[in-house]
Tab-separated table of C-alpha atoms in Angstrom:
chain	number	residue	atom	x	y	z
A	1	MET	CA	-16.019	106.061	67.437
A	2	ARG	CA	-15.179	109.404	68.822
A	3	VAL	CA	-18.816	110.315	69.652
A	4	LYS	CA	-18.952	107.070	71.480
A	5	PHE	CA	-15.939	107.915	73.522
A	6	LEU	CA	-17.444	111.419	74.177
A	7	LYS	CA	-20.712	109.766	75.373
A	8	LEU	CA	-18.986	107.301	77.729
A	9	SER	CA	-16.893	110.194	79.277
A	10	SER	CA	-19.883	112.449	79.948
A	11	ILE	CA	-21.765	109.500	81.516
A	12	SER	CA	-18.799	108.472	83.748
A	13	LEU	CA	-18.332	112.244	84.568
A	14	ILE	CA	-22.005	112.447	85.764
A	15	THR	CA	-21.738	109.411	87.733
A	16	SER	CA	-18.489	110.326	89.441
A	17	SER	CA	-19.905	113.824	90.265
A	18	CYS	CA	-23.066	112.287	91.774
A	19	ILE	CA	-20.915	109.890	93.952
A	20	VAL	CA	-18.618	112.877	95.038
A	21	SER	CA	-21.801	114.915	95.866
A	22	VAL	CA	-23.360	112.174	97.653
A	23	LEU	CA	-20.104	111.650	99.641
A	24	LEU	CA	-19.761	115.278	100.516
A	25	PHE	CA	-23.402	115.347	101.607
A	26	THR	CA	-22.746	112.433	103.909
A	27	ILE	CA	-19.568	113.860	105.381
A	28	LEU	CA	-21.400	117.212	105.928
A	29	LEU	CA	-24.283	115.274	107.673
A	30	LEU	CA	-21.913	113.202	109.883
A	31	THR	CA	-19.421	116.139	110.879
A	32	PRO	CA	-21.224	117.673	113.772
A	33	SER	CA	-21.848	114.467	115.644
A	34	VAL	CA	-18.244	113.225	115.123
A	35	ARG	CA	-16.961	116.561	116.268
A	36	CYS	CA	-19.238	116.548	119.228
A	37	GLY	CA	-17.794	113.106	120.067
A	38	ALA	CA	-14.420	114.233	119.399
A	39	GLU	CA	-14.864	117.304	121.672
A	40	ASP	CA	-16.205	115.081	124.487
A	41	GLU	CA	-13.190	112.731	124.169
A	42	GLN	CA	-10.830	115.667	124.151
A	43	ALA	CA	-12.448	117.142	127.415
A	44	ILE	CA	-12.253	113.887	129.097
A	45	ILE	CA	-8.578	113.453	128.125
A	46	LEU	CA	-7.657	117.015	129.175
A	47	LEU	CA	-9.526	116.297	132.551
A	48	ARG	CA	-7.574	113.121	133.033
A	49	GLU	CA	-4.317	115.008	132.281
A	50	VAL	CA	-5.205	117.674	134.809
A	51	TYR	CA	-6.038	114.906	137.225
A	52	SER	CA	-2.606	113.317	136.713
A	53	LYS	CA	-0.947	116.694	137.388
A	54	LEU	CA	-3.022	117.116	140.600
A	55	ALA	CA	-2.053	113.608	141.643
A	56	GLU	CA	1.684	114.593	141.261
A	57	ALA	CA	1.099	117.685	143.071
A	58	GLU	CA	-0.799	115.838	145.984
A	59	ALA	CA	2.227	113.386	146.112
A	60	SER	CA	4.625	116.390	146.519
A	61	GLY	CA	2.619	117.752	149.469
A	62	ALA	CA	-0.067	119.878	147.947
A	63	ASP	CA	-3.599	120.179	149.393
A	64	ILE	CA	-5.720	119.511	146.515
A	65	SER	CA	-8.985	118.791	148.192
A	66	ASN	CA	-10.619	121.981	146.487
A	67	ALA	CA	-9.147	121.394	143.357
A	68	SER	CA	-10.283	117.854	143.115
A	69	GLN	CA	-13.801	118.799	143.979
A	70	LEU	CA	-13.794	121.358	141.130
A	71	LEU	CA	-12.358	118.664	138.732
A	72	ASN	CA	-15.185	116.312	140.067
A	73	GLU	CA	-17.727	119.159	139.142
A	74	ALA	CA	-16.207	119.311	135.686
A	75	LEU	CA	-16.636	115.431	135.340
A	76	THR	CA	-20.097	115.633	136.436
A	77	LEU	CA	-20.920	118.407	133.678
A	78	LEU	CA	-19.259	116.318	131.103
A	79	LYS	CA	-21.329	113.214	132.203
A	80	SER	CA	-24.674	115.338	132.159
A	81	MET	CA	-24.040	115.979	128.549
A	82	ASP	CA	-25.723	112.834	127.564
A	83	VAL	CA	-28.826	113.700	129.771
A	84	ASN	CA	-29.164	117.133	128.587
A	85	PRO	CA	-28.099	117.253	124.861
A	86	GLU	CA	-29.812	120.489	124.331
A	87	ASP	CA	-27.385	122.265	126.455
A	88	ARG	CA	-24.430	120.095	125.300
A	89	GLU	CA	-22.204	122.763	124.145
A	90	MET	CA	-22.723	125.059	127.278
A	91	LEU	CA	-21.929	122.113	129.572
A	92	LEU	CA	-18.887	121.371	127.692
A	93	GLN	CA	-17.514	124.972	127.691
A	94	GLU	CA	-18.227	125.150	131.322
A	95	ALA	CA	-16.385	121.765	132.121
A	96	ILE	CA	-13.381	122.827	129.889
A	97	LYS	CA	-13.356	126.416	131.734
A	98	ILE	CA	-13.249	124.604	135.252
A	99	VAL	CA	-10.587	122.129	134.039
A	100	ASN	CA	-8.403	124.958	132.732
A	101	TYR	CA	-8.963	126.886	135.878
A	102	VAL	CA	-7.874	123.694	138.036
A	103	ASP	CA	-4.751	123.352	135.610
A	104	SER	CA	-3.819	127.116	136.270
A	105	MET	CA	-4.210	126.363	139.989
A	106	ILE	CA	-1.464	123.634	140.125
A	107	PRO	CA	1.701	125.362	140.386
A	108	THR	CA	0.370	127.483	143.273
A	109	LEU	CA	-0.882	124.310	144.934
A	110	ILE	CA	2.691	122.841	144.578
A	111	ASP	CA	4.484	125.701	145.944
A	112	GLU	CA	2.000	125.753	148.834
A	113	GLY	CA	2.469	121.968	149.312
A	114	GLN	CA	6.345	122.336	149.418
A	115	LYS	CA	6.088	125.226	152.064
A	116	ASN	CA	3.728	122.819	154.048
A	117	ILE	CA	6.018	120.153	153.951
A	118	PHE	CA	9.147	122.244	155.018
A	119	MET	CA	7.006	123.808	157.806
A	120	ARG	CA	5.926	120.247	158.841
A	121	ASN	CA	9.499	119.008	158.762
A	122	VAL	CA	10.606	121.925	160.862
A	123	TYR	CA	7.681	121.226	163.315
A	124	MET	CA	8.642	117.648	163.642
A	125	VAL	CA	12.329	118.388	164.098
A	126	LEU	CA	11.306	120.852	166.888
A	127	SER	CA	8.987	118.528	168.428
A	128	VAL	CA	11.404	115.616	168.658
A	129	SER	CA	14.290	117.722	169.867
A	130	SER	CA	11.895	119.203	172.583
A	131	ILE	CA	10.888	115.692	173.538
A	132	VAL	CA	14.414	114.551	173.800
A	133	SER	CA	15.630	117.617	175.638
A	134	SER	CA	12.547	117.387	178.014
A	135	ILE	CA	13.807	113.693	178.669
A	136	VAL	CA	17.287	114.841	179.608
A	137	LEU	CA	16.098	117.822	181.588
A	138	ALA	CA	13.630	115.385	183.472
A	139	TYR	CA	16.539	113.006	184.199
A	140	LEU	CA	18.727	115.892	185.552
A	141	LEU	CA	16.209	117.865	187.334
A	142	THR	CA	13.570	115.555	188.579
A	143	PRO	CA	15.727	114.108	191.684
A	144	ARG	CA	16.623	117.788	192.521
A	145	ILE	CA	13.219	119.219	192.212
A	146	PHE	CA	11.798	116.143	194.117
A	147	TRP	CA	14.288	116.437	197.059
A	148	SER	CA	13.994	120.242	197.281
A	149	LEU	CA	10.178	119.748	197.289
A	150	TRP	CA	10.674	117.228	199.977
A	151	LEU	CA	12.930	119.347	202.070
A	152	LYS	CA	10.380	122.230	201.755
A	153	ALA	CA	7.572	120.163	202.881
A	154	ARG	CA	9.467	119.016	205.949
A	155	ARG	CA	11.391	122.074	206.826
A	156	ASN	CA	9.454	122.698	209.987
A	157	TRP	CA	10.106	119.193	211.237
A	158	LEU	CA	12.114	118.431	214.387
A	159	VAL	CA	14.013	115.431	214.199
A	160	LYS	CA	14.634	113.219	217.311
A	161	VAL	CA	17.064	110.574	217.316
A	162	SER	CA	15.418	107.767	218.574
A	163	GLY	CA	17.319	104.587	219.983
A	164	LYS	CA	17.658	102.190	222.782
A	165	SER	CA	18.854	104.975	225.176
A	166	GLY	CA	15.250	106.302	224.990
A	167	ARG	CA	16.128	109.976	224.377
A	168	GLY	CA	13.148	110.397	222.076
A	169	SER	CA	10.830	108.194	220.395
A	170	ILE	CA	8.815	110.242	217.797
A	171	ASP	CA	9.106	112.982	215.465
A	172	ARG	CA	6.742	115.855	215.949
A	173	ARG	CA	6.009	119.336	214.264
A	174	ARG	CA	7.127	122.588	215.856
A	175	GLY	CA	4.434	124.643	217.066
B	1	MET	CA	19.765	110.802	197.886
B	2	ILE	CA	17.793	108.596	195.202
B	3	ASP	CA	17.996	104.996	194.828
B	4	ASP	CA	19.491	103.726	191.603
B	5	GLU	CA	16.575	101.394	190.997
B	6	VAL	CA	14.107	104.499	191.395
B	7	LYS	CA	16.177	106.376	188.937
B	8	ALA	CA	16.114	103.594	186.553
B	9	VAL	CA	12.295	103.324	186.652
B	10	ILE	CA	11.904	107.017	186.243
B	11	MET	CA	14.316	106.983	183.144
B	12	ALA	CA	12.373	103.948	181.756
B	13	ILE	CA	9.016	105.650	182.055
B	14	ILE	CA	10.307	108.948	180.569
B	15	ILE	CA	12.009	107.273	177.737
B	16	VAL	CA	8.960	105.001	176.853
B	17	GLY	CA	6.662	108.180	176.864
B	18	GLY	CA	9.063	110.066	174.714
B	19	ALA	CA	9.377	107.232	172.188
B	20	LEU	CA	5.527	106.747	172.147
B	21	SER	CA	5.183	110.584	171.665
B	22	ILE	CA	7.701	110.703	168.708
B	23	SER	CA	6.267	107.410	167.033
B	24	GLN	CA	2.712	109.007	167.247
B	25	MET	CA	3.902	112.153	165.417
B	26	VAL	CA	5.828	110.301	162.929
B	27	LEU	CA	3.203	107.748	162.226
B	28	SER	CA	-0.073	109.589	162.463
B	29	GLU	CA	-0.318	110.899	159.031
B	30	ARG	CA	0.519	107.264	157.484
B	31	ILE	CA	-2.134	104.983	156.098
B	32	SER	CA	-1.219	101.387	157.200
B	33	GLU	CA	-3.869	99.601	155.244
B	34	PRO	CA	-5.142	101.771	152.195
B	35	PHE	CA	-8.481	100.499	150.627
B	36	SER	CA	-11.453	101.472	148.665
B	37	ALA	CA	-15.018	100.355	149.173
B	38	LEU	CA	-17.712	99.693	146.571
B	39	GLY	CA	-21.280	99.039	147.647
B	40	LEU	CA	-24.303	98.377	145.700
B	41	LEU	CA	-27.571	99.837	147.364
B	42	GLY	CA	-31.218	99.284	146.684
B	43	PRO	CA	-33.726	101.660	145.338
B	44	ASN	CA	-34.291	103.023	148.952
B	45	MET	CA	-30.455	103.717	149.278
B	46	LYS	CA	-30.169	100.573	151.713
B	47	ILE	CA	-28.643	97.207	151.459
B	48	GLY	CA	-31.782	95.150	150.372
B	49	ASP	CA	-34.757	95.428	148.253
B	50	TYR	CA	-32.973	94.699	145.211
B	51	PRO	CA	-35.019	93.942	142.118
B	52	LYS	CA	-35.054	90.347	140.841
B	53	ILE	CA	-37.325	90.514	137.860
B	54	VAL	CA	-37.348	93.612	135.554
B	55	LEU	CA	-39.088	94.314	132.381
B	56	VAL	CA	-37.234	95.250	129.202
B	57	ASN	CA	-36.818	99.013	129.058
B	58	GLN	CA	-38.040	99.380	132.443
B	59	THR	CA	-35.792	101.878	134.560
B	60	VAL	CA	-34.039	100.099	137.511
B	61	ASN	CA	-32.916	102.735	140.103
B	62	LEU	CA	-30.105	101.681	142.263
B	63	TYR	CA	-27.336	103.531	144.182
B	64	LEU	CA	-23.578	103.156	144.102
B	65	PHE	CA	-21.726	103.783	147.311
B	66	ILE	CA	-17.833	104.556	146.729
B	67	ASP	CA	-15.455	105.075	149.736
B	68	ASN	CA	-11.961	106.204	149.348
B	69	HIS	CA	-9.360	105.272	152.045
B	70	GLU	CA	-6.427	105.127	149.836
B	71	GLY	CA	-4.462	107.895	151.450
B	72	ARG	CA	-4.637	110.027	148.096
B	73	THR	CA	-7.281	111.425	145.747
B	74	ILE	CA	-8.469	108.733	143.410
B	75	TYR	CA	-10.179	108.774	140.048
B	76	TYR	CA	-12.671	106.092	140.212
B	77	ILE	CA	-14.345	104.580	136.969
B	78	ILE	CA	-17.140	102.181	137.587
B	79	TYR	CA	-18.156	99.876	134.642
B	80	VAL	CA	-21.625	98.314	134.747
B	81	LYS	CA	-21.475	95.336	132.572
B	82	LEU	CA	-23.993	92.591	131.659
B	83	GLY	CA	-22.767	89.082	132.147
B	84	ASP	CA	-24.287	85.453	132.834
B	85	LYS	CA	-23.439	82.627	134.992
B	86	LEU	CA	-20.427	81.722	132.839
B	87	THR	CA	-18.824	85.167	133.085
B	88	GLU	CA	-15.524	84.926	134.974
B	89	ILE	CA	-14.621	87.668	137.489
B	90	SER	CA	-12.107	88.072	140.595
B	91	GLU	CA	-10.104	90.323	142.165
B	92	ASN	CA	-7.344	89.946	139.614
B	93	LYS	CA	-9.340	89.649	136.493
B	94	SER	CA	-12.244	91.994	135.235
B	95	ALA	CA	-15.301	90.350	133.500
B	96	GLU	CA	-15.151	90.121	129.831
B	97	ALA	CA	-18.571	91.328	129.153
B	98	LEU	CA	-20.539	94.154	127.480
B	99	ILE	CA	-20.200	97.427	129.163
B	100	LEU	CA	-23.576	99.063	129.494
B	101	TYR	CA	-22.744	102.030	131.511
B	102	THR	CA	-19.899	103.904	132.870
B	103	TYR	CA	-19.707	106.152	136.085
B	104	GLU	CA	-16.755	108.325	136.935
B	105	VAL	CA	-15.970	110.215	140.254
B	106	ILE	CA	-12.930	111.902	141.724
B	107	LEU	CA	-12.863	111.241	145.467
B	108	PRO	CA	-10.248	112.846	148.006
B	109	HIS	CA	-8.778	110.526	150.817
B	110	GLY	CA	-11.451	109.956	153.560
B	111	MET	CA	-14.418	110.959	151.489
B	112	ASN	CA	-17.284	108.759	150.154
B	113	THR	CA	-19.987	109.475	147.897
B	114	THR	CA	-23.431	107.778	146.754
B	115	ILE	CA	-24.264	107.864	143.123
B	116	PRO	CA	-27.651	107.173	141.794
B	117	VAL	CA	-27.785	104.646	138.928
B	118	SER	CA	-30.508	104.361	136.332
B	119	LEU	CA	-30.347	101.283	134.258
B	120	LYS	CA	-32.288	100.048	131.327
B	121	PHE	CA	-32.220	96.746	129.472
B	122	SER	CA	-32.973	96.357	125.794
B	123	ASN	CA	-33.443	92.499	125.427
B	124	PRO	CA	-34.883	89.800	127.647
B	125	MET	CA	-32.409	87.618	129.527
B	126	THR	CA	-32.808	84.705	132.248
B	127	ASN	CA	-30.184	84.820	134.958
B	128	ALA	CA	-28.496	87.854	133.854
B	129	ARG	CA	-25.623	89.030	135.923
B	130	LEU	CA	-25.357	92.853	136.431
B	131	ILE	CA	-21.607	93.468	137.256
B	132	PHE	CA	-20.224	96.458	138.898
B	133	GLU	CA	-16.673	96.987	138.471
B	134	MET	CA	-14.315	99.320	140.177
B	135	TRP	CA	-11.458	100.652	138.025
B	136	ILE	CA	-9.214	103.643	138.937
B	137	TYR	CA	-7.358	106.202	136.461
B	138	ASP	CA	-3.687	105.437	136.949
B	139	SER	CA	-1.952	108.708	136.831
B	140	GLU	CA	1.272	107.141	136.172
B	141	THR	CA	0.318	104.886	133.299
B	142	ARG	CA	-2.188	107.424	132.059
B	143	ALA	CA	-4.894	104.495	131.667
B	144	PRO	CA	-7.692	103.072	133.708
B	145	ARG	CA	-6.769	99.985	135.796
B	146	TYR	CA	-8.850	97.383	137.406
B	147	HIS	CA	-8.932	97.821	141.017
B	148	GLY	CA	-10.137	94.392	142.071
B	149	ARG	CA	-13.415	95.482	143.758
B	150	TRP	CA	-16.717	94.330	142.216
B	151	ASN	CA	-20.471	93.721	142.914
B	152	GLN	CA	-22.977	91.708	141.070
B	153	LEU	CA	-26.873	91.535	140.970
B	154	TRP	CA	-28.616	88.685	139.509
B	155	LEU	CA	-31.750	89.723	137.468
B	156	ASN	CA	-34.338	88.162	135.272
B	157	ILE	CA	-35.155	90.372	132.391
B	158	THR	CA	-38.456	89.682	130.736
B	159	ALA	CA	-40.292	90.845	127.792
B	160	PRO	CA	-43.407	92.878	128.734
B	161	THR	CA	-46.648	90.777	128.035
B	162	THR	CA	-48.980	92.273	125.500
B	163	ALA	CA	-52.556	92.019	125.972
């Protein structure tokens, strides 16, 4: 009875060790591709996260045209990994490098954007106030300027009072 | 010295001119009707010469034209789906069909791009409907969202004849 038990246990031990080794082998075989897929996914998630930050920066007034161009370049690199599987790792690293660089640019872009918004508001207020003041000045000064010019243009004129008495009929310039 | 009527006319001209200048300044940067455009171009990068019959595993070369006038930078995702005459699609509802390919591009406002598209089909199909859907990555919800723009190309995918 004891011998039989030992025999059974040794068979099950061998079987289970075989199953474990097959499982381990399978996991080892599958790991690189799974890891590659996960890395791609991670890179896309990172890129989209940085894009979201860029969109927020743009909403707060930042000029993100260069940053978005770089991000698009990173996206193109990530998409070209399927076409060039031999350069996969290099393309992935390059894309992640660009994405991280863009991510590091964002605080500076936001600062510049806020400065730009401030300057734009100042410019707007100055422009509006200058337009309004020019309206007021035009209202006040236009008649004076007009009449002073009118008088200057006619300062050499002689005026004759014309009437029924016939003391003069026309104006004429002096000299 | 100057008539009141003339004064009123001058004042009106100045005020209207001033109001126009101010409104131009304030409204010049606003986008009144934001939109995105999606175009499908043939193999010669023109509208036309689209293939109608293709072989299984034959490469079909087309071009996608994407134009951004949304007033902000947009992350576009174009899904290429394979449907048929029963596949429903509208501006509000995307097609429930198999996604064959995905193209992604980030475009600033006022920019456009033309993407080369190479497609292959593994199975023969009659009246295949190749659908190009425009989605955008929504930075608020952090997820792609159907943008209501789509194009389609009807194809007959035939198996190559063996001699």
